[in-house]
mmCIF file of C-alpha atoms in Angstrom:
data_model
loop_
_atom_site.group_PDB
_atom_site.id
_atom_site.type_symbol
_atom_site.label_atom_id
_atom_site.label_comp_id
_atom_site.label_asym_id
_atom_site.label_seq_id
_atom_site.Cartn_x
_atom_site.Cartn_y
_atom_site.Cartn_z
ATOM 1 C CA UNK A 1284 0.000 0.000 0.000
ATOM 2 C CA UNK A 1285 1.129 3.503 -0.786
ATOM 3 C CA UNK A 1286 1.380 5.932 2.101
ATOM 4 C CA UNK A 1287 0.785 9.628 1.551
ATOM 5 C CA UNK A 1288 3.596 11.489 3.292
ATOM 6 C CA UNK A 1289 2.825 14.782 1.531
ATOM 7 C CA UNK A 1290 0.623 17.604 2.740
ATOM 8 C CA UNK A 1291 -2.913 16.554 1.802
ATOM 9 C CA UNK A 1292 -5.362 19.136 0.513
ATOM 10 C CA UNK A 1293 -9.073 18.481 0.022
ATOM 11 C CA UNK A 1294 -11.003 20.438 -2.597
ATOM 12 C CA UNK A 1295 -14.809 20.366 -2.599
ATOM 13 C CA UNK A 1296 -16.542 21.642 -5.714
ATOM 14 C CA UNK A 1297 -19.882 23.190 -6.592
ATOM 15 C CA UNK A 1298 -23.103 21.310 -7.250
ATOM 16 C CA UNK A 1299 -25.860 22.647 -4.959
ATOM 17 C CA UNK A 1300 -27.736 19.713 -3.382
ATOM 18 C CA UNK A 1301 -25.460 17.259 -5.201
ATOM 19 C CA UNK A 1302 -22.596 18.623 -3.134
ATOM 20 C CA UNK A 1303 -23.991 16.813 -0.105
ATOM 21 C CA UNK A 1304 -21.972 13.935 -1.571
ATOM 22 C CA UNK A 1305 -18.933 15.716 -0.111
ATOM 23 C CA UNK A 1306 -20.138 14.610 3.321
ATOM 24 C CA UNK A 1307 -20.008 10.980 2.232
ATOM 25 C CA UNK A 1308 -16.459 11.472 0.973
ATOM 26 C CA UNK A 1309 -15.463 13.021 4.311
ATOM 27 C CA UNK A 1310 -16.950 10.036 6.137
ATOM 28 C CA UNK A 1311 -14.786 7.641 4.161
ATOM 29 C CA UNK A 1312 -11.667 9.779 4.609
ATOM 30 C CA UNK A 1313 -12.237 9.911 8.358
ATOM 31 C CA UNK A 1314 -12.703 6.147 8.564
ATOM 32 C CA UNK A 1315 -9.521 5.659 6.521
ATOM 33 C CA UNK A 1316 -7.708 8.114 8.827
ATOM 34 C CA UNK A 1317 -6.822 10.360 5.919
ATOM 35 C CA UNK A 1318 -6.673 13.833 7.425
ATOM 36 C CA UNK A 1319 -6.573 16.812 5.057
ATOM 37 C CA UNK A 1320 -4.268 19.583 6.236
ATOM 38 C CA UNK A 1321 -5.814 22.119 3.859
ATOM 39 C CA UNK A 1322 -9.462 22.408 2.786
ATOM 40 C CA UNK A 1323 -10.767 24.527 -0.070
ATOM 41 C CA UNK A 1324 -14.323 24.889 -1.299
ATOM 42 C CA UNK A 1325 -16.422 26.714 -3.810
ATOM 43 C CA UNK A 1326 -20.181 27.282 -3.708
ATOM 44 C CA UNK A 1327 -21.911 24.514 -1.703
ATOM 45 C CA UNK A 1328 -18.502 22.866 -1.366
ATOM 46 C CA UNK A 1329 -17.346 25.949 0.570
ATOM 47 C CA UNK A 1330 -20.099 25.429 3.136
ATOM 48 C CA UNK A 1331 -19.112 21.814 3.753
ATOM 49 C CA UNK A 1332 -15.368 22.507 3.652
ATOM 50 C CA UNK A 1333 -15.861 25.446 6.012
ATOM 51 C CA UNK A 1334 -17.876 23.304 8.399
ATOM 52 C CA UNK A 1335 -15.146 20.683 8.410
ATOM 53 C CA UNK A 1336 -12.417 23.271 9.011
ATOM 54 C CA UNK A 1337 -14.501 24.708 11.860
ATOM 55 C CA UNK A 1338 -14.606 21.345 13.611
ATOM 56 C CA UNK A 1339 -17.806 19.670 12.445
ATOM 57 C CA UNK A 1340 -17.409 15.940 11.855
ATOM 58 C CA UNK A 1341 -18.819 14.224 8.785
ATOM 59 C CA UNK A 1342 -21.357 12.468 11.021
ATOM 60 C CA UNK A 1343 -22.576 15.782 12.439
ATOM 61 C CA UNK A 1344 -22.973 17.218 8.950
ATOM 62 C CA UNK A 1345 -24.777 14.092 7.819
ATOM 63 C CA UNK A 1346 -27.264 14.409 10.687
ATOM 64 C CA UNK A 1347 -27.969 18.013 9.718
ATOM 65 C CA UNK A 1348 -28.365 17.177 6.017
ATOM 66 C CA UNK A 1349 -30.705 14.254 6.635
ATOM 67 C CA UNK A 1350 -32.969 16.328 8.862
ATOM 68 C CA UNK A 1351 -33.585 18.870 6.124
ATOM 69 C CA UNK A 1352 -37.182 19.008 4.918
ATOM 70 C CA UNK A 1353 -39.194 21.142 2.529
ATOM 71 C CA UNK A 1354 -40.420 23.434 5.288
ATOM 72 C CA UNK A 1355 -36.873 24.095 6.455
ATOM 73 C CA UNK A 1356 -35.748 24.759 2.890
ATOM 74 C CA UNK A 1357 -38.660 27.168 2.452
ATOM 75 C CA UNK A 1358 -37.709 29.017 5.641
ATOM 76 C CA UNK A 1359 -34.114 29.405 4.511
ATOM 77 C CA UNK A 1360 -35.048 30.555 1.018
ATOM 78 C CA UNK A 1361 -37.832 32.938 2.056
ATOM 79 C CA UNK A 1362 -36.462 36.488 1.772
ATOM 80 C CA UNK A 1363 -37.173 38.957 4.545
ATOM 81 C CA UNK A 1364 -37.533 41.538 1.823
ATOM 82 C CA UNK A 1365 -37.279 41.397 -1.954
ATOM 83 C CA UNK A 1366 -34.008 42.664 -3.420
ATOM 84 C CA UNK A 1367 -33.326 44.328 -6.747
ATOM 85 C CA UNK A 1368 -29.985 42.482 -7.067
ATOM 86 C CA UNK A 1369 -31.236 38.972 -6.220
ATOM 87 C CA UNK A 1370 -34.438 37.209 -5.234
ATOM 88 C CA UNK A 1371 -33.078 36.165 -1.837
ATOM 89 C CA UNK A 1372 -31.350 38.553 0.554
ATOM 90 C CA UNK A 1373 -29.438 35.732 2.256
ATOM 91 C CA UNK A 1374 -30.089 36.876 5.825
ATOM 92 C CA UNK A 1375 -31.683 33.580 6.844
ATOM 93 C CA UNK A 1376 -28.869 31.602 5.208
ATOM 94 C CA UNK A 1377 -26.339 33.583 7.232
ATOM 95 C CA UNK A 1378 -28.303 32.926 10.404
ATOM 96 C CA UNK A 1379 -28.363 29.215 9.562
ATOM 97 C CA UNK A 1380 -24.568 29.160 9.035
ATOM 98 C CA UNK A 1381 -23.985 31.091 12.281
ATOM 99 C CA UNK A 1382 -26.142 28.571 14.161
ATOM 100 C CA UNK A 1383 -23.998 25.757 12.722
ATOM 101 C CA UNK A 1384 -20.522 27.248 12.965
ATOM 102 C CA UNK A 1385 -20.709 30.320 15.152
ATOM 103 C CA UNK A 1386 -18.997 33.625 14.387
ATOM 104 C CA UNK A 1387 -15.442 32.521 13.621
ATOM 105 C CA UNK A 1388 -12.505 34.050 11.813
ATOM 106 C CA UNK A 1389 -11.000 31.963 9.026
ATOM 107 C CA UNK A 1390 -7.465 32.608 10.262
ATOM 108 C CA UNK A 1391 -8.367 31.089 13.650
ATOM 109 C CA UNK A 1392 -9.600 27.749 12.298
ATOM 110 C CA UNK A 1393 -7.721 24.553 13.172
ATOM 111 C CA UNK A 1394 -7.341 23.652 9.483
ATOM 112 C CA UNK A 1395 -6.264 26.207 6.846
ATOM 113 C CA UNK A 1396 -9.346 27.007 4.771
ATOM 114 C CA UNK A 1397 -10.187 29.039 1.696
ATOM 115 C CA UNK A 1398 -13.500 29.787 0.045
ATOM 116 C CA UNK A 1399 -13.616 30.844 -3.599
ATOM 117 C CA UNK A 1400 -15.962 33.569 -4.794
ATOM 118 C CA UNK A 1401 -16.247 35.729 -7.907
ATOM 119 C CA UNK A 1402 -15.946 39.508 -8.169
ATOM 120 C CA UNK A 1403 -19.107 40.444 -10.030
ATOM 121 C CA UNK A 1404 -17.658 43.734 -11.277
ATOM 122 C CA UNK A 1405 -14.323 42.470 -12.615
ATOM 123 C CA UNK A 1406 -15.059 38.778 -13.264
ATOM 124 C CA UNK A 1407 -12.000 37.781 -11.250
ATOM 125 C CA UNK A 1408 -11.654 34.793 -8.942
ATOM 126 C CA UNK A 1409 -11.471 35.889 -5.302
ATOM 127 C CA UNK A 1410 -9.834 33.684 -2.666
ATOM 128 C CA UNK A 1411 -11.132 34.304 0.860
ATOM 129 C CA UNK A 1412 -8.619 33.147 3.480
ATOM 130 C CA UNK A 1413 -9.231 35.604 6.295
ATOM 131 C CA UNK A 1414 -12.058 37.444 7.991
ATOM 132 C CA UNK A 1415 -15.551 36.185 8.748
ATOM 133 C CA UNK A 1416 -16.066 32.500 7.952
ATOM 134 C CA UNK A 1417 -19.802 33.059 7.623
ATOM 135 C CA UNK A 1418 -19.409 35.935 5.156
ATOM 136 C CA UNK A 1419 -16.893 33.975 3.092
ATOM 137 C CA UNK A 1420 -19.245 30.993 2.796
ATOM 138 C CA UNK A 1421 -22.216 33.248 2.112
ATOM 139 C CA UNK A 1422 -20.288 34.922 -0.727
ATOM 140 C CA UNK A 1423 -19.143 31.616 -2.217
ATOM 141 C CA UNK A 1424 -22.689 30.196 -2.369
ATOM 142 C CA UNK A 1425 -24.338 33.330 -3.763
ATOM 143 C CA UNK A 1426 -25.709 32.038 -7.047
ATOM 144 C CA UNK A 1427 -26.310 35.070 -9.305
ATOM 145 C CA UNK A 1428 -29.956 36.153 -9.691
ATOM 146 C CA UNK A 1429 -30.994 33.883 -6.807
ATOM 147 C CA UNK A 1430 -28.970 35.445 -3.976
ATOM 148 C CA UNK A 1431 -27.940 39.037 -3.503
ATOM 149 C CA UNK A 1432 -24.174 39.597 -3.895
ATOM 150 C CA UNK A 1433 -22.031 40.038 -0.770
ATOM 151 C CA UNK A 1434 -19.803 43.037 -0.186
ATOM 152 C CA UNK A 1435 -16.396 42.112 1.253
ATOM 153 C CA UNK A 1436 -13.366 44.423 1.219
ATOM 154 C CA UNK A 1437 -14.992 46.678 -1.329
ATOM 155 C CA UNK A 1438 -15.736 43.837 -3.734
ATOM 156 C CA UNK A 1439 -19.174 42.658 -4.824
ATOM 157 C CA UNK A 1440 -18.976 38.869 -4.599
ATOM 158 C CA UNK A 1441 -21.079 36.043 -6.024
ATOM 159 C CA UNK A 1442 -20.822 32.259 -6.382
ATOM 160 C CA UNK A 1443 -17.296 30.895 -6.793
ATOM 161 C CA UNK A 1444 -18.473 28.402 -9.415
ATOM 162 C CA UNK A 1445 -18.857 31.279 -11.866
ATOM 163 C CA UNK A 1446 -15.048 31.353 -12.210
ATOM 164 C CA UNK A 1447 -13.778 28.186 -10.516
ATOM 165 C CA UNK A 1448 -16.114 25.237 -9.846
ATOM 166 C CA UNK A 1449 -13.274 23.023 -8.518
ATOM 167 C CA UNK A 1450 -10.426 25.213 -7.169
ATOM 168 C CA UNK A 1451 -7.511 22.765 -7.259
ATOM 169 C CA UNK A 1452 -5.151 25.618 -8.126
ATOM 170 C CA UNK A 1453 -6.003 27.335 -4.841
ATOM 171 C CA UNK A 1454 -5.132 24.208 -2.866
ATOM 172 C CA UNK A 1455 -1.788 24.022 -4.672
ATOM 173 C CA UNK A 1456 -1.092 27.680 -3.926
ATOM 174 C CA UNK A 1457 -1.804 27.033 -0.236
ATOM 175 C CA UNK A 1458 0.848 24.325 -0.127
ATOM 176 C CA UNK A 1459 -1.122 21.205 -0.971
ATOM 177 C CA UNK A 1460 1.184 18.503 -2.349
ATOM 178 C CA UNK A 1461 -1.381 15.722 -2.731
ATOM 179 C CA UNK A 1462 -4.755 17.094 -3.772
ATOM 180 C CA UNK A 1463 -7.968 15.112 -3.369
ATOM 181 C CA UNK A 1464 -10.746 16.828 -5.318
ATOM 182 C CA UNK A 1465 -14.452 15.969 -5.299
ATOM 183 C CA UNK A 1466 -16.437 16.870 -8.422
ATOM 184 C CA UNK A 1467 -20.212 17.059 -8.079
ATOM 185 C CA UNK A 1468 -20.989 19.086 -11.192
ATOM 186 C CA UNK A 1469 -23.565 17.045 -13.148
ATOM 187 C CA UNK A 1470 -23.271 15.911 -16.748
ATOM 188 C CA UNK A 1471 -24.667 18.477 -19.145
ATOM 189 C CA UNK A 1472 -27.357 16.414 -20.858
ATOM 190 C CA UNK A 1473 -28.703 14.127 -18.130
ATOM 191 C CA UNK A 1474 -32.042 15.862 -17.565
ATOM 192 C CA UNK A 1475 -32.532 16.574 -21.271
ATOM 193 C CA UNK A 1476 -32.193 12.830 -21.955
ATOM 194 C CA UNK A 1477 -34.596 12.105 -19.114
ATOM 195 C CA UNK A 1478 -37.163 14.562 -20.443
ATOM 196 C CA UNK A 1479 -36.913 13.317 -24.028
ATOM 197 C CA UNK A 1480 -37.152 9.662 -23.019
ATOM 198 C CA UNK A 1481 -40.832 10.027 -22.190
ATOM 199 C CA UNK A 1482 -40.196 8.530 -18.762
ATOM 200 C CA UNK A 1483 -41.428 11.724 -17.147
ATOM 201 C CA UNK A 1484 -44.837 11.615 -18.808
ATOM 202 C CA UNK A 1485 -47.189 11.092 -15.916
ATOM 203 C CA UNK A 1486 -50.764 11.058 -14.721
ATOM 204 C CA UNK A 1487 -51.545 13.815 -12.271
ATOM 205 C CA UNK A 1488 -54.691 14.308 -10.238
ATOM 206 C CA UNK A 1489 -55.484 17.985 -9.916
ATOM 207 C CA UNK A 1490 -55.903 18.941 -6.275
ATOM 208 C CA UNK A 1491 -55.655 22.221 -4.442
ATOM 209 C CA UNK A 1492 -52.570 22.783 -2.314
ATOM 210 C CA UNK A 1493 -53.483 22.082 1.304
ATOM 211 C CA UNK A 1494 -50.531 23.934 2.842
ATOM 212 C CA UNK A 1495 -47.730 26.389 2.102
ATOM 213 C CA UNK A 1496 -45.379 23.420 2.136
ATOM 214 C CA UNK A 1497 -47.335 21.696 -0.637
ATOM 215 C CA UNK A 1498 -47.615 24.944 -2.570
ATOM 216 C CA UNK A 1499 -43.827 25.472 -2.414
ATOM 217 C CA UNK A 1500 -43.153 22.008 -3.804
ATOM 218 C CA UNK A 1501 -45.655 22.555 -6.625
ATOM 219 C CA UNK A 1502 -44.243 25.984 -7.397
ATOM 220 C CA UNK A 1503 -40.650 24.709 -7.576
ATOM 221 C CA UNK A 1504 -41.837 21.782 -9.705
ATOM 222 C CA UNK A 1505 -43.593 24.206 -12.041
ATOM 223 C CA UNK A 1506 -40.442 26.294 -12.406
ATOM 224 C CA UNK A 1507 -38.431 23.144 -13.010
ATOM 225 C CA UNK A 1508 -40.819 21.542 -15.521
ATOM 226 C CA UNK A 1509 -43.386 23.103 -17.789
ATOM 227 C CA UNK A 1510 -46.466 20.901 -18.213
ATOM 228 C CA UNK A 1511 -48.290 20.416 -21.516
ATOM 229 C CA UNK A 1512 -51.728 18.854 -21.238
ATOM 230 C CA UNK A 1513 -52.232 15.627 -23.105
ATOM 231 C CA UNK A 1514 -55.077 13.118 -23.130
ATOM 232 C CA UNK A 1515 -57.828 13.830 -20.614
ATOM 233 C CA UNK A 1516 -58.423 10.662 -18.593
ATOM 234 C CA UNK A 1517 -61.320 11.744 -16.375
ATOM 235 C CA UNK A 1518 -62.916 14.829 -14.874
ATOM 236 C CA UNK A 1519 -60.165 15.166 -12.255
ATOM 237 C CA UNK A 1520 -57.215 13.470 -13.962
ATOM 238 C CA UNK A 1521 -55.139 14.523 -16.940
ATOM 239 C CA UNK A 1522 -52.103 12.938 -18.588
ATOM 240 C CA UNK A 1523 -49.252 15.449 -18.635
ATOM 241 C CA UNK A 1524 -46.108 15.619 -20.756
ATOM 242 C CA UNK A 1525 -43.159 17.222 -19.021
ATOM 243 C CA UNK A 1526 -41.055 19.796 -20.860
ATOM 244 C CA UNK A 1527 -38.142 21.891 -19.597
ATOM 245 C CA UNK A 1528 -39.328 24.883 -17.567
ATOM 246 C CA UNK A 1529 -37.841 28.196 -16.494
ATOM 247 C CA UNK A 1530 -35.667 26.915 -13.664
ATOM 248 C CA UNK A 1531 -34.524 23.894 -15.646
ATOM 249 C CA UNK A 1532 -33.484 26.015 -18.615
ATOM 250 C CA UNK A 1533 -31.530 28.385 -16.377
ATOM 251 C CA UNK A 1534 -29.808 25.525 -14.555
ATOM 252 C CA UNK A 1535 -29.024 23.733 -17.829
ATOM 253 C CA UNK A 1536 -27.403 26.843 -19.285
ATOM 254 C CA UNK A 1537 -25.359 27.317 -16.104
ATOM 255 C CA UNK A 1538 -24.334 23.652 -16.124
ATOM 256 C CA UNK A 1539 -23.120 23.861 -19.728
ATOM 257 C CA UNK A 1540 -20.907 26.831 -18.897
ATOM 258 C CA UNK A 1541 -19.694 25.247 -15.667
ATOM 259 C CA UNK A 1542 -18.741 22.009 -17.412
ATOM 260 C CA UNK A 1543 -16.741 23.858 -20.063
ATOM 261 C CA UNK A 1544 -14.954 25.882 -17.389
ATOM 262 C CA UNK A 1545 -14.332 22.766 -15.315
ATOM 263 C CA UNK A 1546 -12.835 20.955 -18.320
ATOM 264 C CA UNK A 1547 -10.159 23.602 -18.824
ATOM 265 C CA UNK A 1548 -9.533 24.019 -15.106
ATOM 266 C CA UNK A 1549 -8.869 20.289 -14.696
ATOM 267 C CA UNK A 1550 -6.688 20.269 -17.793
ATOM 268 C CA UNK A 1551 -4.479 23.010 -16.333
ATOM 269 C CA UNK A 1552 -4.590 21.806 -12.715
ATOM 270 C CA UNK A 1553 -5.397 18.081 -12.409
ATOM 271 C CA UNK A 1554 -5.963 16.557 -8.988
ATOM 272 C CA UNK A 1555 -3.844 13.710 -7.647
ATOM 273 C CA UNK A 1556 -7.087 11.935 -6.781
ATOM 274 C CA UNK A 1557 -10.343 12.989 -8.443
ATOM 275 C CA UNK A 1558 -13.519 11.581 -6.899
ATOM 276 C CA UNK A 1559 -16.721 11.844 -8.957
ATOM 277 C CA UNK A 1560 -19.817 10.672 -7.051
ATOM 278 C CA UNK A 1561 -22.722 9.405 -9.144
ATOM 279 C CA UNK A 1562 -25.075 12.299 -8.470
ATOM 280 C CA UNK A 1563 -26.264 13.222 -11.978
ATOM 281 C CA UNK A 1564 -29.770 11.937 -11.298
ATOM 282 C CA UNK A 1565 -30.300 14.330 -8.373
ATOM 283 C CA UNK A 1566 -31.729 17.779 -8.988
ATOM 284 C CA UNK A 1567 -30.272 21.150 -8.092
ATOM 285 C CA UNK A 1568 -32.586 21.557 -5.078
ATOM 286 C CA UNK A 1569 -32.895 17.902 -4.003
ATOM 287 C CA UNK A 1570 -31.722 18.641 -0.455
ATOM 288 C CA UNK A 1571 -34.410 16.318 0.890
ATOM 289 C CA UNK A 1572 -32.555 13.374 -0.650
ATOM 290 C CA UNK A 1573 -29.517 13.998 1.497
ATOM 291 C CA UNK A 1574 -29.176 10.399 2.643
ATOM 292 C CA UNK A 1575 -29.014 9.028 -0.901
ATOM 293 C CA UNK A 1576 -26.638 11.750 -2.108
ATOM 294 C CA UNK A 1577 -24.289 11.210 0.847
ATOM 295 C CA UNK A 1578 -24.279 7.473 0.137
ATOM 296 C CA UNK A 1579 -23.257 8.222 -3.464
ATOM 297 C CA UNK A 1580 -20.291 10.151 -2.094
ATOM 298 C CA UNK A 1581 -19.320 7.271 0.167
ATOM 299 C CA UNK A 1582 -19.437 4.751 -2.672
ATOM 300 C CA UNK A 1583 -17.315 6.911 -4.979
ATOM 301 C CA UNK A 1584 -14.732 7.619 -2.285
ATOM 302 C CA UNK A 1585 -14.415 3.969 -1.301
ATOM 303 C CA UNK A 1586 -13.893 2.979 -4.921
ATOM 304 C CA UNK A 1587 -11.334 5.717 -5.623
ATOM 305 C CA UNK A 1588 -9.297 5.035 -2.496
ATOM 306 C CA UNK A 1589 -9.350 1.291 -3.058
ATOM 307 C CA UNK A 1590 -8.172 1.620 -6.652
ATOM 308 C CA UNK A 1591 -5.230 3.829 -5.701
ATOM 309 C CA UNK A 1592 -4.443 1.850 -2.516
ATOM 310 C CA UNK A 1593 -3.713 4.955 -0.507
ATOM 311 C CA UNK A 1594 -5.149 3.801 2.784
#
């Protein structure tokens, strides 16, 4: 077996709900007693990497992820006031992060940590290695149009995935000699294939939403998939054909750009160990499937580590 006697850096990439697979990877690394000495994250990966650097174990993060439900998601996403620069002001997200991690300074963490964000005005990659941990994570996860940008040191910052979805270069610059990177960016055409296969043609009984929780799920489903009426089956039931909707189109366009950027980033800065969990089938907001996504991360990490015999 090969022993890693170099400084290990762990890089966690973007992927929204799919990035919960990072927790599964951390579980496997902990069990294998592989301890990263540097952690870097972008977007949702920054939240998980930041939590790990702040002292949360993989098991603690798994418990939090698996307790997430639609009502909790709705509470976090509900803006206190509408913004002109983003639908969500991010105040509740910051409160959620503070409740998890407390108000800590990045430079005081036990493990060196960096979050990657993007300067909205210049288009430059911004590496956050000091100051408020909460603000750094909040900036790194600020998906344009959805979240309001974050002002830090005079810069207007948005999601790090806009410039660097898997910041291996940052880990190298911080002294990482053996870089383990986890890619949770989905394949470009997965949902298009799923939609065109006809597998998503379904029978739906039309019922009124009985709660805000039900309404939220229907609203997000509507944004994700446009419905075209087909054959009428009965007075209350209609066969529906699913077509890409507003949210799906926006996410697909973002995924295409992210995949192209990721391709060139990996070409210039390959990881020593690249772990790619099988998370393509999970949607952008599938946070309620945390258990399954985390398991996908575990399976991919076990396979990658076994193949390279590094534990």
